[in-house]
mmCIF file of C-alpha atoms and ligand atoms in Angstrom:
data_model
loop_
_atom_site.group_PDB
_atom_site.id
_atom_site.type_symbol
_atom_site.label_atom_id
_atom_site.label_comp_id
_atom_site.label_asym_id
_atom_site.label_seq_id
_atom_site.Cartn_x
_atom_site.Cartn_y
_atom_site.Cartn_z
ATOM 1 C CA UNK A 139 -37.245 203.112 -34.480
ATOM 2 C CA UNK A 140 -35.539 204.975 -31.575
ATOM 3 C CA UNK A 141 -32.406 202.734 -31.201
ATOM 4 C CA UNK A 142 -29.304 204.008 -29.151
ATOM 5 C CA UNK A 143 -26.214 203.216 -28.752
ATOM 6 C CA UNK A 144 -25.011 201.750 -25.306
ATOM 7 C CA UNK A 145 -25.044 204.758 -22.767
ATOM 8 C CA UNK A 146 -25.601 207.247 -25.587
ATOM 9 C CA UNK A 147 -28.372 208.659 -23.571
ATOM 10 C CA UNK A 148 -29.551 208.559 -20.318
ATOM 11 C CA UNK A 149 -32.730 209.889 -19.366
ATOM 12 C CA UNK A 150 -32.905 213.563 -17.187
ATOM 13 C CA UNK A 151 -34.968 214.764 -14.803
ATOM 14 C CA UNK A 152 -36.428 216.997 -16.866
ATOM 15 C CA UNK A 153 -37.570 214.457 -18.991
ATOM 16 C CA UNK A 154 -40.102 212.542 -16.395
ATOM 17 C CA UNK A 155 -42.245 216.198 -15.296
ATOM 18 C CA UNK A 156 -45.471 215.688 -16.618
ATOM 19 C CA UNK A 157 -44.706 212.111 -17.287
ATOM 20 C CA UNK A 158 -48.389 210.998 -16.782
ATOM 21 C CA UNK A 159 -49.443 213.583 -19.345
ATOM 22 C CA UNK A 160 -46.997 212.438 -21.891
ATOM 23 C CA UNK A 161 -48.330 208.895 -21.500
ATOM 24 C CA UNK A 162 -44.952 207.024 -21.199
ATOM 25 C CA UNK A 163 -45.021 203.720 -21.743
ATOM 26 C CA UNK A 164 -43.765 201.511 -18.934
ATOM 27 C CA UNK A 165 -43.219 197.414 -19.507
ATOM 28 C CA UNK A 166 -43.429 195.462 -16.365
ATOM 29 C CA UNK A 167 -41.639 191.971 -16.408
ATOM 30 C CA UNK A 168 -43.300 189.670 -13.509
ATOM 31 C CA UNK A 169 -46.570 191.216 -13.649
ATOM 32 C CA UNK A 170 -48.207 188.665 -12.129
ATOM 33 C CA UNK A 171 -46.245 188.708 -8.574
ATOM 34 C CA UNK A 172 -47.049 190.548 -5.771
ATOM 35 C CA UNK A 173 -45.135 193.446 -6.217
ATOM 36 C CA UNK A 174 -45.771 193.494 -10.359
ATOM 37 C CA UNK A 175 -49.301 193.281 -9.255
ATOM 38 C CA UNK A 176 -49.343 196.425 -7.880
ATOM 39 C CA UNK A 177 -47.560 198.535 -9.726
ATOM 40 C CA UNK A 178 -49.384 198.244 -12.393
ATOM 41 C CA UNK A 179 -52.961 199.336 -11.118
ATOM 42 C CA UNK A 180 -50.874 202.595 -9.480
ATOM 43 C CA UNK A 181 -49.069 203.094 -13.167
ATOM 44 C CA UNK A 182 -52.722 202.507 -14.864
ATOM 45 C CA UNK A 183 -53.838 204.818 -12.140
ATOM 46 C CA UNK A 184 -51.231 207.372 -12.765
ATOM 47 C CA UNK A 185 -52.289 207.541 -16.212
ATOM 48 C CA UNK A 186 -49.121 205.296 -17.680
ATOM 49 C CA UNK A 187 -49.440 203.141 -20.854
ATOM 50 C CA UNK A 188 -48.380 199.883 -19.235
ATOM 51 C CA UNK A 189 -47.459 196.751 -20.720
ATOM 52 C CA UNK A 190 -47.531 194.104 -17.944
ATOM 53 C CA UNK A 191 -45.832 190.700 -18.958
ATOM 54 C CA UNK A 192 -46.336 188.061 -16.504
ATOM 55 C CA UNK A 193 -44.198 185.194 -16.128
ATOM 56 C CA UNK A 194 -45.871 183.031 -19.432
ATOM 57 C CA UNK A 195 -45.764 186.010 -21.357
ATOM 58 C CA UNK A 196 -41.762 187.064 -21.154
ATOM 59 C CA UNK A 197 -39.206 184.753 -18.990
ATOM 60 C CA UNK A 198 -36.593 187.087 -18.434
ATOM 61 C CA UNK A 199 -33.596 184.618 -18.238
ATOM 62 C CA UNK A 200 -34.292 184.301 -22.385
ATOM 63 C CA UNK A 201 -32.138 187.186 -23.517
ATOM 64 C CA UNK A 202 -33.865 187.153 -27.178
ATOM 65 C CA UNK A 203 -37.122 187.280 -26.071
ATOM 66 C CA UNK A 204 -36.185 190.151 -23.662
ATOM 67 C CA UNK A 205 -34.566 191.886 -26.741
ATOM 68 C CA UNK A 206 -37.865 191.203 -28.691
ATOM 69 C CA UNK A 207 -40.000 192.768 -26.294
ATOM 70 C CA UNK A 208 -38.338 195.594 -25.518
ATOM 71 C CA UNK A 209 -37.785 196.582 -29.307
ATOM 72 C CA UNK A 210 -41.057 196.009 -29.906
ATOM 73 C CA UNK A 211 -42.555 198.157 -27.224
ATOM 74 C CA UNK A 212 -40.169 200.657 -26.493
ATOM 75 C CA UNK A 213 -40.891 201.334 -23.184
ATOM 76 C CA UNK A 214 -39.481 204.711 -21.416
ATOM 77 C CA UNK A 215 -39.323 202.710 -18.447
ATOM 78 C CA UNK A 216 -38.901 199.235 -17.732
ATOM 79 C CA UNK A 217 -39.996 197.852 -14.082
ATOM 80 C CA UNK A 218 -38.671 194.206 -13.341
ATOM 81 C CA UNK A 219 -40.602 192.692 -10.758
ATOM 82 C CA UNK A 220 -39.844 189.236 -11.565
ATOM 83 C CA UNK A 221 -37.576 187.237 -9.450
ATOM 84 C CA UNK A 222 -37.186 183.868 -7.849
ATOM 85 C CA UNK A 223 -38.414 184.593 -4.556
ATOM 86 C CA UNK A 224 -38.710 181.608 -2.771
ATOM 87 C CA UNK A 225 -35.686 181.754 -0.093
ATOM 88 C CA UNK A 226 -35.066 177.532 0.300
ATOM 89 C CA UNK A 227 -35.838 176.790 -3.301
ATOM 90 C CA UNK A 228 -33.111 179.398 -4.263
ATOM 91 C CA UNK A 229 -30.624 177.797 -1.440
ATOM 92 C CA UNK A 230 -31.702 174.507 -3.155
ATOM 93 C CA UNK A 231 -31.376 175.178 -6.561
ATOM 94 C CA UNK A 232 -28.638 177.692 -6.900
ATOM 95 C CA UNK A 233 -28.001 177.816 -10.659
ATOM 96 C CA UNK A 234 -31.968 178.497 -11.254
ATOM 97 C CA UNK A 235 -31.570 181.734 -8.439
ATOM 98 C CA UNK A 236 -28.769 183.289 -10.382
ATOM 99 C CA UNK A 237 -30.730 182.669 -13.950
ATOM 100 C CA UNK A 238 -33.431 184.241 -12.383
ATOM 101 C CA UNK A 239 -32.324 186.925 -10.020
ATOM 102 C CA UNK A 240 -28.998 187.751 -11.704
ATOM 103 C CA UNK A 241 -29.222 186.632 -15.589
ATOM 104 C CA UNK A 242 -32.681 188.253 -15.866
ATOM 105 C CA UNK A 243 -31.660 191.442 -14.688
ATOM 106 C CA UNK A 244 -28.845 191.633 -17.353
ATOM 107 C CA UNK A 245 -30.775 190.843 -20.176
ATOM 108 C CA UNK A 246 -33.106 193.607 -19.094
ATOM 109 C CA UNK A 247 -30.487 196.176 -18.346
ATOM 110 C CA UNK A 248 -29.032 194.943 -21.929
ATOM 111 C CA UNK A 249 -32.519 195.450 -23.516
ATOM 112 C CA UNK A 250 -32.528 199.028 -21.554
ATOM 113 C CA UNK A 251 -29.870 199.751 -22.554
ATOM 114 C CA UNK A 252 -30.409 199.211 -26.443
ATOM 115 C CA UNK A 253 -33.935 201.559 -26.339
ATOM 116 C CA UNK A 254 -32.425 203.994 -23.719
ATOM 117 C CA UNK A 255 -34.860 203.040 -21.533
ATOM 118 C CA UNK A 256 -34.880 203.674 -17.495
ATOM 119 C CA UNK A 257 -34.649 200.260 -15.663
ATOM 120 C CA UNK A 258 -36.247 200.083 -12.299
ATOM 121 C CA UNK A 259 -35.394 197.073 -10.554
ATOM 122 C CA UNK A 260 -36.362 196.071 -7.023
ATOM 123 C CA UNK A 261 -33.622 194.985 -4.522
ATOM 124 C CA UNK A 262 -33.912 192.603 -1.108
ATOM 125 C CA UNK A 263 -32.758 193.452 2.317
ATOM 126 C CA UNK A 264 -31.064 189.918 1.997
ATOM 127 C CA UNK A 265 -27.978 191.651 0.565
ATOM 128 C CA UNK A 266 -27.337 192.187 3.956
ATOM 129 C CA UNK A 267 -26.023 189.765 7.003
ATOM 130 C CA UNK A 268 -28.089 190.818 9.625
ATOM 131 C CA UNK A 269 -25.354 191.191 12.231
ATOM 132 C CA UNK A 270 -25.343 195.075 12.214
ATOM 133 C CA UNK A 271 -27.446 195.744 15.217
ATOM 134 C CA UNK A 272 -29.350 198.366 13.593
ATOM 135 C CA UNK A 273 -31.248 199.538 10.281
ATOM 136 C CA UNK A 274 -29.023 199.017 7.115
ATOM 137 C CA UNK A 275 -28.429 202.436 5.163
ATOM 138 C CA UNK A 276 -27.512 202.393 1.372
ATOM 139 C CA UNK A 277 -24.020 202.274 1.687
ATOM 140 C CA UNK A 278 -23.955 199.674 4.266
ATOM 141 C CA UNK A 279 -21.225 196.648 3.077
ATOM 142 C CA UNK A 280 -23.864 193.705 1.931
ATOM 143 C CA UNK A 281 -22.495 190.455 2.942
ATOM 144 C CA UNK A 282 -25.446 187.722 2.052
ATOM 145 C CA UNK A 283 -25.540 184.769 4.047
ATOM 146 C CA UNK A 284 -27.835 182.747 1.356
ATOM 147 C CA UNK A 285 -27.913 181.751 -2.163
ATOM 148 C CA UNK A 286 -31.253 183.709 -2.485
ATOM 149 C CA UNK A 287 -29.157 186.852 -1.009
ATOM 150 C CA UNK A 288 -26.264 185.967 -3.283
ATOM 151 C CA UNK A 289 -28.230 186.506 -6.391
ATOM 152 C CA UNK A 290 -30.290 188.943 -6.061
ATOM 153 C CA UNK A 291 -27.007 191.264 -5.054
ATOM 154 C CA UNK A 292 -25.512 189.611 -8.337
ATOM 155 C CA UNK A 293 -28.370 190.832 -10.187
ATOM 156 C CA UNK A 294 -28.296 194.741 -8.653
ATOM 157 C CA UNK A 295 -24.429 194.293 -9.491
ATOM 158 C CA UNK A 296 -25.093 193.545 -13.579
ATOM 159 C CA UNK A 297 -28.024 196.214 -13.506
ATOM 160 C CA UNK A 298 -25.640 198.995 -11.895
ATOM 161 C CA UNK A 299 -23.132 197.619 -14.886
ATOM 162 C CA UNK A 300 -24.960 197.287 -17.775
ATOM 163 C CA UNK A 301 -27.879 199.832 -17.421
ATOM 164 C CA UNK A 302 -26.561 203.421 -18.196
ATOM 165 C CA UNK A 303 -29.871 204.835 -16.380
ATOM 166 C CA UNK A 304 -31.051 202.726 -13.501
ATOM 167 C CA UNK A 305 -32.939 202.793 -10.595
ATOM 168 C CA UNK A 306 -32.117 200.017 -8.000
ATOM 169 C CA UNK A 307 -35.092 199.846 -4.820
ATOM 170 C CA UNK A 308 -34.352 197.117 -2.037
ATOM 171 C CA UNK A 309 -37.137 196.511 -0.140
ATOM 172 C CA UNK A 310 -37.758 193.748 2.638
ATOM 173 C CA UNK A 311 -40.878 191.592 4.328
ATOM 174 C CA UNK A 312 -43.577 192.497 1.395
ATOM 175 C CA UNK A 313 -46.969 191.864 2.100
ATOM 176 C CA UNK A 314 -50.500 192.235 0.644
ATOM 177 C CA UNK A 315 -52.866 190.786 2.788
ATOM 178 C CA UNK A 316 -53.489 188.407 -0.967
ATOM 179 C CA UNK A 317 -52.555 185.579 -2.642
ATOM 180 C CA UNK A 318 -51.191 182.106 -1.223
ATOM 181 C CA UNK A 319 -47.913 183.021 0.263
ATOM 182 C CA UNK A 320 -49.144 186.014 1.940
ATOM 183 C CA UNK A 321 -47.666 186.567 5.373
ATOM 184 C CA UNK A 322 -50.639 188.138 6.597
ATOM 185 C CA UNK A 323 -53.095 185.756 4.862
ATOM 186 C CA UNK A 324 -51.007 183.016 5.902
ATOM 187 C CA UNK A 325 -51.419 183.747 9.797
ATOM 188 C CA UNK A 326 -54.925 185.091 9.731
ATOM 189 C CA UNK A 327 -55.529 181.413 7.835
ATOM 190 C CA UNK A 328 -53.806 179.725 10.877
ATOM 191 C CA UNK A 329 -55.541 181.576 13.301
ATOM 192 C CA UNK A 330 -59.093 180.630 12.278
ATOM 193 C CA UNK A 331 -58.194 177.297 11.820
ATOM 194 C CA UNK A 332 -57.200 177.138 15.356
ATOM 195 C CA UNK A 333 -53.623 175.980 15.061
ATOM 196 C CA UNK A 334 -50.965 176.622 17.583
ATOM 197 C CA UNK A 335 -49.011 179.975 15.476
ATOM 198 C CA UNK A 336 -44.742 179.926 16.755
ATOM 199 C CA UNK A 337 -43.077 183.420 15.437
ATOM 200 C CA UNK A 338 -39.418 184.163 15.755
ATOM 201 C CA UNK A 339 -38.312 186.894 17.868
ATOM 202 C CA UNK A 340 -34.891 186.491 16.413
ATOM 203 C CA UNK A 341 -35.757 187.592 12.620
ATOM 204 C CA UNK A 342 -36.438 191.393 12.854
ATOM 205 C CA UNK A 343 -37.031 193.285 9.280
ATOM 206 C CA UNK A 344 -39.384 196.159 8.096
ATOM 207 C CA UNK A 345 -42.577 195.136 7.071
ATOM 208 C CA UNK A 346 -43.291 196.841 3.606
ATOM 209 C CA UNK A 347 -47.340 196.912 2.433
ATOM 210 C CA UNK A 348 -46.789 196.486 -0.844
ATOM 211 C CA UNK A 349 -49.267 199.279 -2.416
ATOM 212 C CA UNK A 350 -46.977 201.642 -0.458
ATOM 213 C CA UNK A 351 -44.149 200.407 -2.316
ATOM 214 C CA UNK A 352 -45.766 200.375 -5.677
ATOM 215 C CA UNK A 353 -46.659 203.831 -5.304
ATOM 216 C CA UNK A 354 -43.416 204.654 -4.087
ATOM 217 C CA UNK A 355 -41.764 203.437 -7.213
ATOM 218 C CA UNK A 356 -43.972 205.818 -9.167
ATOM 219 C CA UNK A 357 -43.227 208.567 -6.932
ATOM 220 C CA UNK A 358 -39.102 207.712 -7.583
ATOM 221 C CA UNK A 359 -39.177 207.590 -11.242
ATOM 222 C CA UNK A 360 -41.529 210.664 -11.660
ATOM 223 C CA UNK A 361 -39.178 212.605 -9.223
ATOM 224 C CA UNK A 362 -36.390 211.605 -11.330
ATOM 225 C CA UNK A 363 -34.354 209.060 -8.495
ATOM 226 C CA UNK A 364 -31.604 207.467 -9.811
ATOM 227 C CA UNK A 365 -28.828 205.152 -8.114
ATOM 228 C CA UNK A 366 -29.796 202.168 -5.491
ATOM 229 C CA UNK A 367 -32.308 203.199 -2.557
ATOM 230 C CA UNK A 368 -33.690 202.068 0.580
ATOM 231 C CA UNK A 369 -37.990 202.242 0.289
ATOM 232 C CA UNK A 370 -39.615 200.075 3.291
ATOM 233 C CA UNK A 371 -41.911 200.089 5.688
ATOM 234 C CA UNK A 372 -41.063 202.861 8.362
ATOM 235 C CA UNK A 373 -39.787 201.715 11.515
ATOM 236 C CA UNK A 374 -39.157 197.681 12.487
ATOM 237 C CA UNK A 375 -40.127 194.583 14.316
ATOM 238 C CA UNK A 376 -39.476 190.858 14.903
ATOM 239 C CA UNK A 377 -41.794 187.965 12.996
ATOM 240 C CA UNK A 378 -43.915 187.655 16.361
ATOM 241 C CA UNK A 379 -44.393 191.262 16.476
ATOM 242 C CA UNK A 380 -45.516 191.277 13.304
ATOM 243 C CA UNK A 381 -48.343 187.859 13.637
ATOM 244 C CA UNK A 382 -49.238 189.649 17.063
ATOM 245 C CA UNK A 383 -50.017 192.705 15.472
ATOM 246 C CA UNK A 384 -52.055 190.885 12.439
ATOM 247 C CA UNK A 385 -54.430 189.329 15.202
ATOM 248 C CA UNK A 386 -54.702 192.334 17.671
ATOM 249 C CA UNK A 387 -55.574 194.528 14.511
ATOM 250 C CA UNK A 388 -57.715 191.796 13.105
ATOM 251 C CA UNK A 389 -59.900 191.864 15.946
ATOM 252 C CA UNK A 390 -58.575 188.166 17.254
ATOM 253 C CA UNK A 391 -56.380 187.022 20.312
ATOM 254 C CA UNK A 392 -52.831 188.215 20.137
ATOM 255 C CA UNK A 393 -52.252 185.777 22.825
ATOM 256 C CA UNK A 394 -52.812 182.535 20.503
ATOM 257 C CA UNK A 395 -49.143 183.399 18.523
ATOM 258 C CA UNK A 396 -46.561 182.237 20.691
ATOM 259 C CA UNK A 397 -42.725 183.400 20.399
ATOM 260 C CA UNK A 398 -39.725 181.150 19.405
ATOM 261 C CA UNK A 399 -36.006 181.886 18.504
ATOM 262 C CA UNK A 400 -35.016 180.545 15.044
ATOM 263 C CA UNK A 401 -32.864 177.640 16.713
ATOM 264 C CA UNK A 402 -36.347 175.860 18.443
ATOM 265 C CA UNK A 403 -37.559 175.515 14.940
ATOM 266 C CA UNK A 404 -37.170 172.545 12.714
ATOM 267 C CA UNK A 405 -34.063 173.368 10.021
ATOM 268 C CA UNK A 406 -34.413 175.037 6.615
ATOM 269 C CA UNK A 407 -32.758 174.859 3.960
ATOM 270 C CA UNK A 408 -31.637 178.592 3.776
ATOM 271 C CA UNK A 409 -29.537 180.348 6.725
ATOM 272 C CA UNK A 410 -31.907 183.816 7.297
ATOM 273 C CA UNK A 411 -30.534 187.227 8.257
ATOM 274 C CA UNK A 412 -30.797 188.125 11.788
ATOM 275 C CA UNK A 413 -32.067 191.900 11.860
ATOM 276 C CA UNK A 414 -32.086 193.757 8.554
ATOM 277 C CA UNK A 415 -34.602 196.669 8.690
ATOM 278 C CA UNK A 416 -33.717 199.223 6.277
ATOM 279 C CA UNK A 417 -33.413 202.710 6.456
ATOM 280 C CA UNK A 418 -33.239 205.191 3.108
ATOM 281 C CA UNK A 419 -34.231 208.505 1.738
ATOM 282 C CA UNK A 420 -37.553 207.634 0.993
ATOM 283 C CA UNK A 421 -39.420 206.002 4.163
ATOM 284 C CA UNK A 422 -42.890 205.225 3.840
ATOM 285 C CA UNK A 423 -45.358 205.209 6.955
ATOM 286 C CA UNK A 424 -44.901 203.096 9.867
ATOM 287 C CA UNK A 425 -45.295 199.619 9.432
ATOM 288 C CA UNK A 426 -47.945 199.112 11.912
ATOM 289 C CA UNK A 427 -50.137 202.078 10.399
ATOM 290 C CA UNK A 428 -49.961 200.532 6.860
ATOM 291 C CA UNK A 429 -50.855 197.131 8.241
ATOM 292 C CA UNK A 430 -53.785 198.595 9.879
ATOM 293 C CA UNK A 431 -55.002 199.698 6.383
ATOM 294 C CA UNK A 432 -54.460 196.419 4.908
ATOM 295 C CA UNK A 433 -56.379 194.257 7.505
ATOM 296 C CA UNK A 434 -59.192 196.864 6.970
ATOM 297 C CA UNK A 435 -59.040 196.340 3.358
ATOM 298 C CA UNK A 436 -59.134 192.513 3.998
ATOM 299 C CA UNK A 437 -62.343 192.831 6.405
ATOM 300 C CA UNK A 438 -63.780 194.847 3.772
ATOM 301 C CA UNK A 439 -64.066 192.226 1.422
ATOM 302 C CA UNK A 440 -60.511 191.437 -0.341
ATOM 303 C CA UNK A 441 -59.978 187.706 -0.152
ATOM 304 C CA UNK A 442 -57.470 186.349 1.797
HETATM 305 N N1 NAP B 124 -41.540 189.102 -1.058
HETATM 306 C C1 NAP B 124 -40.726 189.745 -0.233
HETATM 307 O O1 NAP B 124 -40.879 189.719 1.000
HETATM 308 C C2 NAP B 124 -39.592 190.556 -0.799
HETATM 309 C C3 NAP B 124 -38.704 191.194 0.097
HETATM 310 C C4 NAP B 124 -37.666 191.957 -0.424
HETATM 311 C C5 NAP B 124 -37.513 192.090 -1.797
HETATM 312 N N2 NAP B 124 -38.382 191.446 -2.640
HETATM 313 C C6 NAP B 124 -38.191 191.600 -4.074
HETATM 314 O O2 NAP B 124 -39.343 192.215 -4.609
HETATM 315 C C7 NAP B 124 -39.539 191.780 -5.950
HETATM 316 C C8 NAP B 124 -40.977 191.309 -6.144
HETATM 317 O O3 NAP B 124 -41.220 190.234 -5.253
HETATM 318 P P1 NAP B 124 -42.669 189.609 -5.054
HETATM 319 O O4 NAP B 124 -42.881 189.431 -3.601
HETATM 320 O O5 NAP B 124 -43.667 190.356 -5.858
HETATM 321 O O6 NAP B 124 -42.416 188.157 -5.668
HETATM 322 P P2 NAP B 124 -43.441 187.139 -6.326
HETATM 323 O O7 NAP B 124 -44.822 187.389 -5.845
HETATM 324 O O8 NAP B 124 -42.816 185.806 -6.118
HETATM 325 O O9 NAP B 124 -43.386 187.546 -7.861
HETATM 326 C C9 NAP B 124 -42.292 187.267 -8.673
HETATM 327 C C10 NAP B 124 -42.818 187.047 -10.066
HETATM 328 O O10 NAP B 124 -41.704 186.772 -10.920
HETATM 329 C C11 NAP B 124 -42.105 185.738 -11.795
HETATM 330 N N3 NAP B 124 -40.964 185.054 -12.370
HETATM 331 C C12 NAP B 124 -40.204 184.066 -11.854
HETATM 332 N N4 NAP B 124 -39.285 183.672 -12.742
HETATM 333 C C13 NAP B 124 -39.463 184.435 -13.843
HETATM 334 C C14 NAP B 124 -38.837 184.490 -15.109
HETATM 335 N N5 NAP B 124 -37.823 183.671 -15.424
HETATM 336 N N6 NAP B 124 -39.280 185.389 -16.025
HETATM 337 C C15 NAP B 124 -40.316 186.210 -15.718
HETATM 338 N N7 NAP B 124 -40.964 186.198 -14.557
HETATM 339 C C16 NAP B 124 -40.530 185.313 -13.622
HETATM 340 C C17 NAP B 124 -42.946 184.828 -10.944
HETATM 341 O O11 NAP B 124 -43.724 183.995 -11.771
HETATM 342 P P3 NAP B 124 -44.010 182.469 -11.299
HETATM 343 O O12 NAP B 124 -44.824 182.598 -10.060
HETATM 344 O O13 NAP B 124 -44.741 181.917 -12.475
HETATM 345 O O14 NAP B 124 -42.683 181.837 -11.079
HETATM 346 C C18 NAP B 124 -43.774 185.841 -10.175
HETATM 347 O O15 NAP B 124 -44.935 186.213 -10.882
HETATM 348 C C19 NAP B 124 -38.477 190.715 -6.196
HETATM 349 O O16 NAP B 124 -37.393 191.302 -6.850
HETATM 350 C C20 NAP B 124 -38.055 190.290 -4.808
HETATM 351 O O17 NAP B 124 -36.738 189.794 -4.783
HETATM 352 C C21 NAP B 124 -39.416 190.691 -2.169
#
């Protein structure tokens, strides 16, 4: 069994060429999410052996289980894509966030650390404030103005601490044009339903389709990335940019979302970051491009 010590071994670039060809063997840990969704049809794509655990399958804030997995797999990689990622429930529930955001992502670095595994693990522009005034680089001081904010950073902190080989990506504004919670589904829902649709001009971010991401990752690990990174959408826009954009693109009436500043809408329970777009090494295409492809892919059939 190929057991290392702590740090005995971290991985080199050298050792990811090829990587499809050698088959590695990647575990993914929330591979039911969005995100974990994704990465693992471009991993099975890429001609990985993947091991997707959802949610039932491995909780990540059970360090034994973690352990068990890990050991049992030993996985070259390991991708965690779980998180608690529900902004207000995290502000109202602290002590659930950090076992989520910040306990899982020890036990996994621990568990990386024991196989000398790579640990990818996926960041939030919520590290941030928001009171910059422009695009967030890497080394930008985070200052998080919510609990959600506050442990996710916690959780890049114990990752950078306890993984020997790591690979932290923040990302911001995820969608997929799927699934409940969907931004894009959510507004396209609202729109043929008829309802009156009030986006924030206040909240700017970078709006990240998440296949782009997901292949992204792949690209980062096979180039042999290590240290924390910036991967979003390119460029940036407010909330009501955004809905406009997912009717005009859509084919329906921009005119039918209305804009708002944060302060005309009814309270919640989380404070949000003003303007945190992100900027990195590795941009992907502009956001509106990328949304463009989604809506297609959602008139062409995928359900939303
Ligand atoms: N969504 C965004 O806009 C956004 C922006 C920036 C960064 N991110 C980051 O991107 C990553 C992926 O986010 P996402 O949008 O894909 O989130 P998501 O759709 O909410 O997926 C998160 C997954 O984690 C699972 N999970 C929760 N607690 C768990 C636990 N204790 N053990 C194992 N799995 C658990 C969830 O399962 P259940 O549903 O069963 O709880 C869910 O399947 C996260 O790290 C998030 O912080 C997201």
């Amino acid at each position: 069994m190929r057991v290392l010590s702590a740090g005995a071994r971290p991985w080199k670039a050298r050792d990811w060429q090829n990587v499809a060809e050698k088959k590695m063997k990647v575990l993914i840990a929330g591979s039911s999410g969005q995100l974990g969704q994704e990465l693992r049809r471009a991993l099975v794509v890429g001609g990985y052996k993947v091991a997707a655990l959802g949610h039932g399958e491995l909780d990540v804030t059970d360090p034994e289980a973690v352990r068990q997995a890990v050991e049992r797999m030993q996985p070259e990689v390991i991708l965690n894509a779980a998180a608690m990622t529900d902004v207000d429930a995290c502000e109202n529930d602290p002590e659930a966030a950090f076992r989520v955001n910040a306990l899982g992502p020890r036990n996994l670095a621990q568990a990386a650390r024991e196989v000398g595994a790579l640990l990818v693990h996926v960041g939030t522009d919520h590290v941030f404030d928001g009171e910059k005034g422009g695009p967030y680089a890497v080394g930008d001081p985070v200052n998080p103005v919510n609990v959600y904010g506050r442990s996710k950073l916690a959780g890049e902190e114990a990752v950078r601490e306890t993984a020997p080989d790591f690979l932290v990506v923040r990302t911001a504004w995820l969608y997929s044009g799927r699934g409940q919670k969907d931004f894009v589904r959510t507004v396209l829902t609202l729109l043929d339903a008829g309802e009156e649709i009030r986006m924030v001009e206040d909240q700017v971010g970078s709006p990240t389709f998440v296949p782009d991401l997901a292949r992204a990752i792949r690209s980062l690990v096979e180039e042999g990335a290590r240290g924390t990174w910036h991967v979003a959408g390119g460029g940036e826009c407010s909330r009501f940019a955004l809905a406009r954009a997912v009717a005009e693109f859509s084919g329906r009436d921009p005119e039918r979302i209305r804009p708002a500043v944060t302060a005309d809408l009814p309270p919640r329970p989380a404070r949000r970051p003003r303007r945190t777009s992100l900027v990195g090494r590795a941009p992907l295409r502009d956001w509106r491009e990328a949304l463009r492809e989604c809506l297609e892919g959602v008139r062409a059939g995928a359900k939303y």
